Structure formats: C-alpha cells, structure tokens
Coordinates of C-alpha atoms and ligand atoms in Angstrom, one line a residue:
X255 CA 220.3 83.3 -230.9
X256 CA 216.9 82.8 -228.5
X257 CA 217.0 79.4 -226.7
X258 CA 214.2 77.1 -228.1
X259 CA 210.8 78.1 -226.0
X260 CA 210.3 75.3 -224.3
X261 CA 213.1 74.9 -222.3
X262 CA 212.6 74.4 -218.7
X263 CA 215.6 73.7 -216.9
X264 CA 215.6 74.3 -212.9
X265 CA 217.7 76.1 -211.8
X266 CA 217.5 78.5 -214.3
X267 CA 221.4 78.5 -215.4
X268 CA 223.5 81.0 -215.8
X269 CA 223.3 82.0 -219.5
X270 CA 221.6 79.7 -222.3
X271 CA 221.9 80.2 -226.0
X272 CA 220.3 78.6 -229.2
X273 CA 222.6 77.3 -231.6
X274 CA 220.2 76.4 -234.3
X275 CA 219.7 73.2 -236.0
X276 CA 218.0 70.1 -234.8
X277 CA 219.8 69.1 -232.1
X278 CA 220.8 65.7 -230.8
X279 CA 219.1 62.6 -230.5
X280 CA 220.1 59.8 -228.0
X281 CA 219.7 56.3 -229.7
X282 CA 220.5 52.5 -229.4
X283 CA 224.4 53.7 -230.6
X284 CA 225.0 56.7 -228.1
X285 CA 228.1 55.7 -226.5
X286 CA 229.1 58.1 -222.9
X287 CA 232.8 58.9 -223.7
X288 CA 234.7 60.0 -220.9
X289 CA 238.5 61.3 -220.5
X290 CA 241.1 58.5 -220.7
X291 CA 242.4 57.7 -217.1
X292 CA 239.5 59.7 -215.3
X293 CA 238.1 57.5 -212.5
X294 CA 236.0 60.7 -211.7
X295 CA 235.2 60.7 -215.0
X296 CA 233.9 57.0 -215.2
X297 CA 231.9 57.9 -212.3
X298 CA 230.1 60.8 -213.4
X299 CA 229.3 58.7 -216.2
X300 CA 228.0 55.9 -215.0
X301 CA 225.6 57.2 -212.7
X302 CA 224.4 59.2 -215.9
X303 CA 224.4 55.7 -218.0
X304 CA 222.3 54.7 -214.9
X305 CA 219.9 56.8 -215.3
X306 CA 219.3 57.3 -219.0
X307 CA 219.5 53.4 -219.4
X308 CA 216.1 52.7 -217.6
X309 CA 213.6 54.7 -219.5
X310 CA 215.4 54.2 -223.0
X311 CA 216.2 50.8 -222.4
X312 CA 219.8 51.5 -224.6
X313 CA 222.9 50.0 -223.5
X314 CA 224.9 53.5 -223.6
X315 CA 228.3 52.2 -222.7
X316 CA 230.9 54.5 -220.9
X317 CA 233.7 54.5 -222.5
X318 CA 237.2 56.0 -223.1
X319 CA 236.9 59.1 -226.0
X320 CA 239.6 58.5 -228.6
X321 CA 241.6 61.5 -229.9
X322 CA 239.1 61.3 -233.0
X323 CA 235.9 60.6 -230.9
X324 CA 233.3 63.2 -231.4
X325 CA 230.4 61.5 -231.2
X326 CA 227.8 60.9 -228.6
X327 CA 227.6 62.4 -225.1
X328 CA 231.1 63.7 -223.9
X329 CA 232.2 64.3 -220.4
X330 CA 235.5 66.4 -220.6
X331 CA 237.2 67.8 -217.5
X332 CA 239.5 70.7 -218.2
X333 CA 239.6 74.2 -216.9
X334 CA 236.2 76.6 -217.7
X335 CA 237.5 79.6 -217.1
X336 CA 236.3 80.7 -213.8
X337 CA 233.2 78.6 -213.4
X338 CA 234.5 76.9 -210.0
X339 CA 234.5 73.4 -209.2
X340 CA 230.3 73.0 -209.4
X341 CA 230.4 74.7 -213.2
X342 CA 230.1 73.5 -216.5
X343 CA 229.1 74.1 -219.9
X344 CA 227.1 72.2 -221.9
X345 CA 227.1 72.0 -225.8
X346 CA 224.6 70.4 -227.9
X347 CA 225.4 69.6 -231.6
X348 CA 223.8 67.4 -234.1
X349 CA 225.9 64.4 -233.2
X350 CA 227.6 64.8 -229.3
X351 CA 226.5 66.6 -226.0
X352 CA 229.6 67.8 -224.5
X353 CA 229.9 68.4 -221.2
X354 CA 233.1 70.2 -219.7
X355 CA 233.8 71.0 -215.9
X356 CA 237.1 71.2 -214.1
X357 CA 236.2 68.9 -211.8
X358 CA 233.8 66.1 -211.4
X359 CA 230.9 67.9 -209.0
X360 CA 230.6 69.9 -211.9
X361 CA 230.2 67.4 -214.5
X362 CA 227.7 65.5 -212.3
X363 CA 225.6 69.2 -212.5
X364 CA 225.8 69.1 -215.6
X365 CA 224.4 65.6 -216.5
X366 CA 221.3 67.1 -214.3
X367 CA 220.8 69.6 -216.5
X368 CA 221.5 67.5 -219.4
X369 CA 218.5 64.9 -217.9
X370 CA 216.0 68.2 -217.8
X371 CA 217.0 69.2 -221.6
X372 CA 215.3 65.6 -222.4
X373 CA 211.5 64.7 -222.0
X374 CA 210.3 64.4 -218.6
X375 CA 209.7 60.7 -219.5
X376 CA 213.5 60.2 -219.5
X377 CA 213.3 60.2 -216.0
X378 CA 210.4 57.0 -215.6
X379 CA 211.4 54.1 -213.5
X380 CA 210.7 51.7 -216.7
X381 CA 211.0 51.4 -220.9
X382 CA 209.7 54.7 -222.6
X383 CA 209.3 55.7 -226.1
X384 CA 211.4 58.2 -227.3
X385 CA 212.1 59.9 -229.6
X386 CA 214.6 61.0 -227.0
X387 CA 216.0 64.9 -228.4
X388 CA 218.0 67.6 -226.9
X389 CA 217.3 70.9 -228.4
X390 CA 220.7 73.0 -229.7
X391 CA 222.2 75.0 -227.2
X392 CA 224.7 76.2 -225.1
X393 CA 224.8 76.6 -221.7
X394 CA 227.1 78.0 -219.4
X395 CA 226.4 77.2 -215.7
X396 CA 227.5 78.0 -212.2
X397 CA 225.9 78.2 -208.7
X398 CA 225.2 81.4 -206.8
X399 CA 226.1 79.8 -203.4
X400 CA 227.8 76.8 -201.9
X401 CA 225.5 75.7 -199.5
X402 CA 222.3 74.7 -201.3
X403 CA 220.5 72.6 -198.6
X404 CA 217.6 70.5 -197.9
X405 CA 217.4 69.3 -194.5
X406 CA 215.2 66.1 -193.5
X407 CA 213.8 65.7 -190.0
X408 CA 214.2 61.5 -189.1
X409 CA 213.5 61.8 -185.6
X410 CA 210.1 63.0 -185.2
X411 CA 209.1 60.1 -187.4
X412 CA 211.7 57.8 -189.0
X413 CA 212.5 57.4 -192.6
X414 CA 214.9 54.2 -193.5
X415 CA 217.4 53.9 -195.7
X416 CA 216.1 53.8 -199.0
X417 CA 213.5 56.3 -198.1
X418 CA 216.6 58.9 -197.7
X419 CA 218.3 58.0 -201.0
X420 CA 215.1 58.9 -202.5
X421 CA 214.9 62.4 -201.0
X422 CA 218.7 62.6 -202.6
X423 CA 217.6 61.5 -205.9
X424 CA 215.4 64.4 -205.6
X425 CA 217.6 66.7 -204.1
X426 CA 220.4 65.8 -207.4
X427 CA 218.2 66.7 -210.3
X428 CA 218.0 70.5 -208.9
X429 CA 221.0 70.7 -208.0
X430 CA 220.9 71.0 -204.3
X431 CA 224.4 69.9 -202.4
X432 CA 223.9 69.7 -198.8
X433 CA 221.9 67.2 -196.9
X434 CA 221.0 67.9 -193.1
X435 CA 220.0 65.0 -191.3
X436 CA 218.4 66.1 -187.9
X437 CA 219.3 62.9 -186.0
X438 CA 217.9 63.0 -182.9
X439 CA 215.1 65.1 -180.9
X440 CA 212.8 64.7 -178.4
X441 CA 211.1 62.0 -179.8
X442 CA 213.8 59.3 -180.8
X443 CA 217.3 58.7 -181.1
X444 CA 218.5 57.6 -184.9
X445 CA 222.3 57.0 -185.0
X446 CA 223.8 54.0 -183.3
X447 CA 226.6 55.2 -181.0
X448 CA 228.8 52.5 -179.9
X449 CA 229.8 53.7 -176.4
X450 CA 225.9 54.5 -175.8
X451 CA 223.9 51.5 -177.0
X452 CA 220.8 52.1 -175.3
X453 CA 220.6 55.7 -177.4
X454 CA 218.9 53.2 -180.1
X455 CA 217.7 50.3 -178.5
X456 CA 215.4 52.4 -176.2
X457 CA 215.6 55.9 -177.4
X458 CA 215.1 54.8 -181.3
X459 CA 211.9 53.1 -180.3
X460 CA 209.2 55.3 -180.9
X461 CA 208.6 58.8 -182.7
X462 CA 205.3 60.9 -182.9
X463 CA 201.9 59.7 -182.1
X464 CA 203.6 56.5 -180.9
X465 CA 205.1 54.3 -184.1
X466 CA 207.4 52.3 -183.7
X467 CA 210.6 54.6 -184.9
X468 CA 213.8 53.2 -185.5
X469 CA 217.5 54.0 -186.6
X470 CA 220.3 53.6 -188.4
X471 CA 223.1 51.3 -187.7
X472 CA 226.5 52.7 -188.4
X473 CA 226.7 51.0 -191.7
X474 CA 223.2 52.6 -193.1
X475 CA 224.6 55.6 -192.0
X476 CA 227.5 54.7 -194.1
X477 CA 225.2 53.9 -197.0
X478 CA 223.5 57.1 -197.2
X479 CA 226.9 59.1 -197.2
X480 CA 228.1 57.8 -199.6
X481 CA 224.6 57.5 -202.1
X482 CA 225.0 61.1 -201.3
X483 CA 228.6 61.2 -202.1
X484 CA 227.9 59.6 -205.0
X485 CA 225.5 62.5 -206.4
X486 CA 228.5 65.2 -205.0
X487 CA 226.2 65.7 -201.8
X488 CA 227.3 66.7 -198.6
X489 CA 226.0 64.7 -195.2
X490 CA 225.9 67.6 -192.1
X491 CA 224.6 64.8 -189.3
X492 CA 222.6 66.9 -186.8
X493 CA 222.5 65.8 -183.0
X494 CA 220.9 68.5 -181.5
X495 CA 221.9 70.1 -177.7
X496 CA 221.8 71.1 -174.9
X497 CA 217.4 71.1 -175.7
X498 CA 215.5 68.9 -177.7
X499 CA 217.2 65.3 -175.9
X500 CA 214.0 63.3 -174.4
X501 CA 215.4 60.6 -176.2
X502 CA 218.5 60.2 -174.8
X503 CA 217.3 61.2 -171.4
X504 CA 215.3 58.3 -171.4
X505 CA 217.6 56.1 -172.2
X506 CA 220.1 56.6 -169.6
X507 CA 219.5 57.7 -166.4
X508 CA 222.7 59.6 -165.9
X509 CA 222.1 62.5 -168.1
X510 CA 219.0 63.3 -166.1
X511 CA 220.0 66.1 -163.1
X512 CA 217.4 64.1 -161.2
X513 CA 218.9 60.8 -162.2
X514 CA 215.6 59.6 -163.2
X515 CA 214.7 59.1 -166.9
X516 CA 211.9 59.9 -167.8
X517 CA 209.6 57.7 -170.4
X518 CA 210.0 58.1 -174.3
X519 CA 207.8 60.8 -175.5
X520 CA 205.7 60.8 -178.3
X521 CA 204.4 64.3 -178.7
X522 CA 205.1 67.3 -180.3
X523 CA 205.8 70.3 -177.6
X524 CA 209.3 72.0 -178.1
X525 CA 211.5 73.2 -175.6
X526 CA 211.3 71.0 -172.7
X527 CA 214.2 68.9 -172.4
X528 CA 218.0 69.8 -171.9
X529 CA 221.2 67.9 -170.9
X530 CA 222.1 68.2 -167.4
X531 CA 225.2 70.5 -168.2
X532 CA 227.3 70.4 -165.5
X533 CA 227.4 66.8 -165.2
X534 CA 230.7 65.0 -166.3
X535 CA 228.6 62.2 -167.7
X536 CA 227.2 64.8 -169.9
X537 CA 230.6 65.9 -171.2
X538 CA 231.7 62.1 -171.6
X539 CA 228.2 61.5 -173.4
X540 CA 229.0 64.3 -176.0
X541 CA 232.1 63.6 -176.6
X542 CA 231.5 59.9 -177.1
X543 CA 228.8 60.8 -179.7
X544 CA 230.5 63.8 -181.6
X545 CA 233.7 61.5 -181.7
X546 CA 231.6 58.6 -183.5
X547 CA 230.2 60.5 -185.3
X548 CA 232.6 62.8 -186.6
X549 CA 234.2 59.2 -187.6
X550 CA 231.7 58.6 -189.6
X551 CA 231.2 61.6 -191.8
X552 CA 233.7 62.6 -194.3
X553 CA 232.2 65.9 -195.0
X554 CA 233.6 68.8 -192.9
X555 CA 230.7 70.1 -190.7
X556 CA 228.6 68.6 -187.6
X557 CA 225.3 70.5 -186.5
X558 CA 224.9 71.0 -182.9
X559 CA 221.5 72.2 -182.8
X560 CA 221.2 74.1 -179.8
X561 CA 217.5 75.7 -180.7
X562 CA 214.8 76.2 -178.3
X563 CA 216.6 75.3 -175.1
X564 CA 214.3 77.2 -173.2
X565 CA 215.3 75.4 -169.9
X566 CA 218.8 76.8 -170.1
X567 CA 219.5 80.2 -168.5
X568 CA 221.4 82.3 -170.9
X569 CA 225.0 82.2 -169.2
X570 CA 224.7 78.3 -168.8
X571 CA 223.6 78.1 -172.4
X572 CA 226.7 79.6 -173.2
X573 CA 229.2 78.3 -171.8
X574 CA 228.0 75.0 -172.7
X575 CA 228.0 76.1 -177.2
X576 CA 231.1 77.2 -176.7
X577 CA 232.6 73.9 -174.6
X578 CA 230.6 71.6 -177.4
X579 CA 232.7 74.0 -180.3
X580 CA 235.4 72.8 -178.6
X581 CA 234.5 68.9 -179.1
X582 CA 233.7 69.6 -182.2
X583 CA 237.1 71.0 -183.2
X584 CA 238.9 68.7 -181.8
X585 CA 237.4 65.9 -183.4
X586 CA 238.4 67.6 -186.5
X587 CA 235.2 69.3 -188.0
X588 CA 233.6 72.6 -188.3
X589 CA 230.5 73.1 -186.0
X590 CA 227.3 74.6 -186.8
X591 CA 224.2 75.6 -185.4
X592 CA 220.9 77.3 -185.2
X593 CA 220.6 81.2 -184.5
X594 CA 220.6 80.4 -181.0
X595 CA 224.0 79.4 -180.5
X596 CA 225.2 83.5 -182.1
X597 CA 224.2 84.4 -178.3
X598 CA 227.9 82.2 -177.3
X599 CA 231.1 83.4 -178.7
X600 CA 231.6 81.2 -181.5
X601 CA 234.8 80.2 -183.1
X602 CA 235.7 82.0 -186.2
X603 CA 234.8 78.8 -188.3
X604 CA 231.4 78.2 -186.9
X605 CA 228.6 78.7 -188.6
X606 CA 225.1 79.8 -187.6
X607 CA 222.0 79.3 -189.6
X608 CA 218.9 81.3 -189.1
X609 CA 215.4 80.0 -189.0
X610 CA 213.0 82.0 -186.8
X611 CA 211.5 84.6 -188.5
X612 CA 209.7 85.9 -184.9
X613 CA 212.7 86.5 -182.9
X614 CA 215.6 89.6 -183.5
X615 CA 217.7 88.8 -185.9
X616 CA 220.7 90.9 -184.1
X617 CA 222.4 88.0 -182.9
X618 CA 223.0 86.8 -186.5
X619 CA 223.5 89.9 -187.7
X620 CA 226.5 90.3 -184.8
X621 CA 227.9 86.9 -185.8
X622 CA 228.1 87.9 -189.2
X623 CA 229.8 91.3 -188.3
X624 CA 231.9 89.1 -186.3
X625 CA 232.9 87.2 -189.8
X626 CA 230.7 84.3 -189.4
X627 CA 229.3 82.6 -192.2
X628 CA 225.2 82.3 -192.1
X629 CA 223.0 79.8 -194.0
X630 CA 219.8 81.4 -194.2
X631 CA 216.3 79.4 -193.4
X632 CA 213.9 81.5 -192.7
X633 CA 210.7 79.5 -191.4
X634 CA 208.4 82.2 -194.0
X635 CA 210.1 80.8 -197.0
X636 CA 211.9 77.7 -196.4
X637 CA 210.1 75.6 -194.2
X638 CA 208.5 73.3 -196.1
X639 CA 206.8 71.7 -193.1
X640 CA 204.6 74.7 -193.1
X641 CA 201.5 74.3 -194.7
X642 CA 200.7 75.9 -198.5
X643 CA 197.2 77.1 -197.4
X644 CA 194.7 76.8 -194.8
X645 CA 193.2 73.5 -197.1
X646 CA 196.8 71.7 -196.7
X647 CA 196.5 68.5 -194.5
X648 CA 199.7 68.5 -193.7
X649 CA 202.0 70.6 -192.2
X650 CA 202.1 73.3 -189.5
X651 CA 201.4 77.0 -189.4
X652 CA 203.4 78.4 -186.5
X653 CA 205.4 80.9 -189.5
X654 CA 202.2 80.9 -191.9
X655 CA 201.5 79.5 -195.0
X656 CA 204.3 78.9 -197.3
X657 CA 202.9 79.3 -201.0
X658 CA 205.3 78.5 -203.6
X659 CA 205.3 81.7 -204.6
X660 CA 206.8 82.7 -201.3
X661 CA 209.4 79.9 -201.3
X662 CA 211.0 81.3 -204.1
X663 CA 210.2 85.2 -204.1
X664 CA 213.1 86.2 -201.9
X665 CA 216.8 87.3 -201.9
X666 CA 219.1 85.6 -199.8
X667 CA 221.5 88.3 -200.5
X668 CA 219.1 91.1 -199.0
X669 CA 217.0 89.1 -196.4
X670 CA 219.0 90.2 -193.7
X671 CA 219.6 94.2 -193.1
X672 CA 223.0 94.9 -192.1
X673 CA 224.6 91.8 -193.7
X674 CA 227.7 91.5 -195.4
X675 CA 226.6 89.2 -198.2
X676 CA 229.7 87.4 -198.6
X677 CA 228.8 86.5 -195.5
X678 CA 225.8 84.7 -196.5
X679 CA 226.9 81.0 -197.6
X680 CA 223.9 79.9 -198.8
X681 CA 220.3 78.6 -198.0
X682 CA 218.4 75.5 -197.1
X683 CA 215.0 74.1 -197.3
X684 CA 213.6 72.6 -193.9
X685 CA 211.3 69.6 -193.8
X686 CA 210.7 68.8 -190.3
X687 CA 208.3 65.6 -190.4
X688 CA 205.9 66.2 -186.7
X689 CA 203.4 65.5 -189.2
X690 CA 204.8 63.6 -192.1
X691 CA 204.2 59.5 -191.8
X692 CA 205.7 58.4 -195.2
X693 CA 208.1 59.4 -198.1
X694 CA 204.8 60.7 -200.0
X695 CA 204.1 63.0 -197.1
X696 CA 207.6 64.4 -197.4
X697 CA 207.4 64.5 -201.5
X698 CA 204.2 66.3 -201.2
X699 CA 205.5 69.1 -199.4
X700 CA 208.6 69.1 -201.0
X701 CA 206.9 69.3 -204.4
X702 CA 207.6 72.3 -206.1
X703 CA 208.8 73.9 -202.7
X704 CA 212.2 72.6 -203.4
X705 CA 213.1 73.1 -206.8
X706 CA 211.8 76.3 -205.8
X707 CA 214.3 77.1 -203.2
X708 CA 216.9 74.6 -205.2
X709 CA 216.8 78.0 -207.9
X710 CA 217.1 80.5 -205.1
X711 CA 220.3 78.8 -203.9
X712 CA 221.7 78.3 -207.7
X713 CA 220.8 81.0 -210.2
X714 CA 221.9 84.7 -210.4
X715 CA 219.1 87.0 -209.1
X716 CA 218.8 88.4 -212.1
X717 CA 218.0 85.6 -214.1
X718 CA 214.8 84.5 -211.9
X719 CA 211.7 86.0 -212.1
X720 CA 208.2 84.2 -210.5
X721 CA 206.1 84.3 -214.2
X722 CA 208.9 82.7 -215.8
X723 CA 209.3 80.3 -213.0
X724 CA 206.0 79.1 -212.3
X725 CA 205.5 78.1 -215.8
X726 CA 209.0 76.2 -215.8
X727 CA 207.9 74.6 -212.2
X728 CA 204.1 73.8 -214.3
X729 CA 206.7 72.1 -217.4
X730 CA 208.3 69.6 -214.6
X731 CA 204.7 68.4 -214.1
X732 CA 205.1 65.5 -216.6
X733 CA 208.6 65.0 -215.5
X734 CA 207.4 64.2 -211.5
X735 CA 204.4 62.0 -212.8
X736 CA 207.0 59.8 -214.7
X737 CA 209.1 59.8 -211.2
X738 CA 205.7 58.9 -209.4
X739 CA 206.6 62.1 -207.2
X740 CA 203.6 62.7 -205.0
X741 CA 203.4 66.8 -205.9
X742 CA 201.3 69.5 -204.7
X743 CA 199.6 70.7 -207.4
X744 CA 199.3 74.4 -206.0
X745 CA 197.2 76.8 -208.3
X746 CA 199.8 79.3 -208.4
X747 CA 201.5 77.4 -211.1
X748 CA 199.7 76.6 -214.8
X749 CA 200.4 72.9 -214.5
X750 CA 199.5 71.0 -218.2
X751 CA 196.5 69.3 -218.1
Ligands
LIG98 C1 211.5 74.8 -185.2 C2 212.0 73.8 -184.1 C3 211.8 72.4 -184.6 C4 210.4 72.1 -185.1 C5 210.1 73.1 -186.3 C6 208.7 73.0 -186.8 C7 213.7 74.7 -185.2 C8 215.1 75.1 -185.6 N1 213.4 74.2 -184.1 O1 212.7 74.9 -186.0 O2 212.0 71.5 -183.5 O3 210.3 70.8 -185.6 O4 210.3 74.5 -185.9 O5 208.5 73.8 -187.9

C-alpha cells in the first residue's frame, strides 16, 4: 500500500509502506517499553521520554515490556536481518510503535524518525496540543554511509558549551553521526592542554574581529562528548598542523623559528602560519597535545588538519604528516586529514577528506587507489559557510554560492572520477564560522543546508530526487519554528505559509 501523502521524514528511508487504518495515537497512558535487562535499551528510551514529554506534557514512563505487553511505543533489540548496527524498522499499529534495531545506535535512529512521523509541534520547547498521531506504516531503514558529518568551526569565533549541544540536537534528528570540532586555528586556541597552559589563557583570548574568544576546559570538553555520545554521535577533535597555528605561536615563544611570538591575530587571511618543524619543542608540543587529547576522546579518530600550509615546502610538509601519523598511532587512534596531507605517504588507516573544489583532485584520487578511505566535502556543496546567494549576509563566496538545491543535488558515489566507491566513507557538511557571531548565525546557514546533506549521507540514491525533497524540506518548516530554529527560508523550497 502507498504511504500516507503527507509524510516527510528526512532522510528519506529506505523503504516506507502504508499499512492502512488510523494509526497510533500517543496519550496521557503511553508507556515506552523497553527489553528487560537492556541498559541500552533504557537509554534509548529515555532520551526519547525526554523529548516527547515536553511538548505533550505526558508522563510516558520507560518501562520494562512484559511477555504480554503490546501496547504503547516498543523498543526491541534483536537481529534485523542485515540492516547493520545504525538500522531499524519501525511499525506503527493502532495501539504500539515498535521499534527494532540490533543494537542501540539503531534504535536511537529510529526514535528520530519516529519524532518526524509526529507533528512538527512535538518537537516545541513547551506544552502543545495534540492530538499527537502517527500515520500506519512501516519502515525499514538503514544508512548509505558511515560517516555522515557536520563539522563546526569554534575557533574563528567561539561557541560554549551549550551552544554545541544545540548544533547536536540538530545534527540527531537527521540523522547525522559525526561531529568535527575544528579546535584551534589562527585565531584562538579552544582545548585546555595541561602540559601547555598558556595555549588557552592567551591563545583562547580572542577570535575574529577581536571578541573575546574562549575555550573549553577538559571537563566541557567532556560534556560535549558524551551529550554527543548520548545521541550515538561521534566527537573527531581537530587541532590543525603544521599551518593554521597563530594561536599557539603566540602563546609560546618556543614554537616560533624566530623565537619571537607574534601577537594574537584577529583576522581572517589563510595560510600564513606554520609550526617551526624541525624544532624538538615542536615535536614535544604535538605530542603533549595529541596525547591529551587522544585521552580525552573515546571515539577512534583525531583530525590533523594540515590544509593550507602554504609556508611549508612540499618535502618538509611531508615528512612532518607522516611523523604526526605516527603520534597519532601511538597514542592509539586513527588520524585524518584534509586533501593536503594525500601529498605524504599515509598509513593505510588514515583518512583523507577532500574539500577544495579548485585544486586537482589526483592526490585523493591516488590515496584512494592506494586503499584509503575519503570523506568527501567538497566546498561547492557542502560548505555551508558559503553564502546561498549574492543577497546572503552571511557567509563567504570563495567556492560560490551554495543553494540548497546544490547541497543536495550530488552523488558522493560519482563525485570523484576514478574512485573506487567503497572507498568513499561518507560525507560532511562544513560550517566554518569567519563570519558567524552566534548560534542563530550558525542555524541560519545550517537551515535546510544540513538536512539536505544529512539525506545525501543516509538515503539510497535512488530514493532522492530534488521535487520530492524540497517539498519535504518546505513540510519541516513548522517543525523548525516550534524548535525556534533560525532557517533560511530559500525560495527554492515551497515553504507553508
Ligand atoms: C578552507 C580553509 C578554512 C576556511 C574555509 C572557509 C579548509 C579546509 N581550510 O577550508 O581555514 O575557514 O575554507 O570556507
């Protein structure tokens, strides 16, 4: 059977049929029933409970589901045939949801989609009126890639704590799994590093057009791992290298060649700064900060940047990418880095991701051929720093404008010629933040640039198509105004009056 009209779920899912009948309605007696025992389970559930509680106002206790309970919404973990660890299927009756995964990432998916089956005012901060229905169907669900990214620039201007946990709220409901914090730049210094205190006290002092920065102490680095962990989404910490330092060089002299630091920088050029590589301090500096860090971050990867040191004669810039792999091993995690670093012989774990759509491609294309994975940004599509259209006040232009049309009309699979796609791991969305100020700057670009590129990481090719998502994107309309999401309301896409 059809699936009701109106459904707008993003990402488009795998496969979605209509079951007839009226569906289910959420009310004051919905209990959450979860698998005796399960702590994953209980987590999945609560974080659902969470979330449905505030606009419903309902109790909706979690609970354990009795051999005879079949009412109300189900979580069940148990194997679904082949849908890996981020699938599920979702059934909607007259009186239960069920959700099954085999594990609990995908349960937590599902709930997400389970959120955009309901009306957009589930999703408001306070008390709604309902009714609250799910249309009949069933859905069976599973991502196209692994790494579906959104990466979030804190060093050109900072964005605390709670500002980041919003970004992953927004990066949950679509899905996305990957969060890329580019840590430090030219313009401040984010992460506190033990060994390197000044990094922070000096270097975390300013940002673009001369605020007043700041950073994160180890523990609110903590806090946004796990409020990322908690939504099954993975922290990559970015301290980029051998370029893009003017932070760090001004906070301690020793990394300078010159032994002079220079003052904190506020501006917006690229390129400019590098490490002093063949000084040990340098090597005692990285491995300081790749050590702490690496302690600090439970998922498997650690960016080391290495873009745009244009400073750094090739056979120096080398040498050092393939030293800083090193590092990176042996502090136990998998390195990965922009195109730039393909020019070094990379170990057969690393990863590269491309971004600049201006430069040959071959390198990546080699590193590829070479069996390493890629996870594709191009600066065209993904970029959601770039500006919409000429009228945007925000943003930049260097790759052109960045219409949501062209965030999401692409294939990762074909982008680059002369790639093996299994080499291809996945995608992610850029927001570097020269000229964002606040979290309504970043929504505003983000808004519908991510979902969009959210469905190009997660949904079969041939289930997307632009006509039928733009008017899904214009059907999430009501949905961002109960969030208070500050959107772009791009005429490309019939939003509702
Ligand atoms: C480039 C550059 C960044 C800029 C960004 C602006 C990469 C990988 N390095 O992307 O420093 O912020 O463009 O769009």
């Amino acid at each position: 059977m059809q699936p009701p009209k109106d459904l707008s779920v993003i990402p488009e899912p795998v496969s979605v049929h209509g079951t007839g009948g009226p569906g289910f309605t959420l009310d004051r007696g919905t209990r959450i029933l979860v698998p005796p025992g399960s702590a994953a389970g209980i987590h999945v559930a609560t974080t659902l409970a969470a979330e449905l509680r505030r606009s419903t106002g309902f109790p909706l206790p979690v609970a354990s589901a009795g051999a005879d309970d079949r009412d109300g919404i189900v979580l069940r973990i148990t194997g679904t045939g082949g849908l890996g660890d981020e699938g599920y299927t979702l059934e909607v009756g007259d009186r239960a949801v069920v959700v099954t995964s085999k594990a609990a990432e995908g349960l937590f998916r599902g709930t997400q989609t389970l959120r955009q089956l309901l009306p957009g005012a589930i999703d408001a901060g306070s008390v709604q009126r309902g009714p609250w229905r799910v249309p009949a169907v069933r859905i069976s669900d599973h991502p196209r890639y692994a790494w579906r990214g959104a990466a979030l620039d804190v060093a050109r201007h900072f964005f605390g704590v709670d500002e980041v946990e919003r970004y992953i709220d927004l990066m949950a409901l679509y899905k996305l799994n990957v969060l890329h914090l580019h840590l430090t730049d030219d313009q401040g210094w984010r992460i506190a590093v033990d060994g390197w205190p000044n990094l922070t006290r000096h270097g975390g002092g300013s940002e673009v057009g001369g605020g007043r920065g700041g950073w994160y102490s180890k523990r609110d680095y903590q806090r946004i791992v796990s409020y990322a962990q908690d939504r099954y989404i993975t922290v990559v910490p970015e301290i980029d290298m051998p370029g893009h330092v003017g932070a760090a060089l001004s906070s301690y002299p020793e990394l300078n060649c010159d032994g002079q630091a220079p003052p904190l920088y506020t501006g917006t050029e690229v390129g400019f700064t590098s490490l002093c590589i063949d000084k040990p301090a340098t090597w005692r500096f990285l491995d300081d900060v790749i050590g702490e860090l690496a302690a600090l971050t439970p998922g498997p990867w650690l960016h080391i940047g290495g873009d745009e040191a244009n400073t750094v004669p090739d056979d120096r810039y080398r040498a050092f990418v393939e030293r800083v792999q090193r590092i990176v091993r042996a502090h136990g995690k998998r390195a990965i880095g922009w195109q730039e670093t393909a020019k070094a012989k990379l170990e057969p774990t690393s990863v590269v991701q491309y971004w600049d759509v201006r430069s040959s491609a071959d390198g990546v294309r080699a590193a590829a051929r070479a069996g390493n994975g890629l996870v594709l940004s191009p600066a065209s599509r993904v970029y959601l720093d770039m500006k919409y259209d000429s009228g945007t006040r925000l943003g930049l232009q260097w790759a052109g404008h960045v219409e949501v049309r062209d965030a999401y009309d692409w294939d990762p699979a074909t982008l680059l010629d002369g790639v093996d796609r299994q080499r291809v791991l996945g995608v992610e969305a850029q927001l570097w933040s020269e000229t964002l100020e606040t979290i309504d700057d970043v929504e505003f670009m983000a808004f519908p640039r991510l979902p969009a590129v959210a469905e190009v990481g997660w949904s079969p090719g041939s289930a997307r198509d632009w006509q039928g998502f733009r008017h899904r994107l214009a059907a999430q309309g009501p949905r961002w105004a109960a969030m208070s999401i500050n959107y772009h309301r791009s005429a490309q896409v019939p939003w509702p009056e």
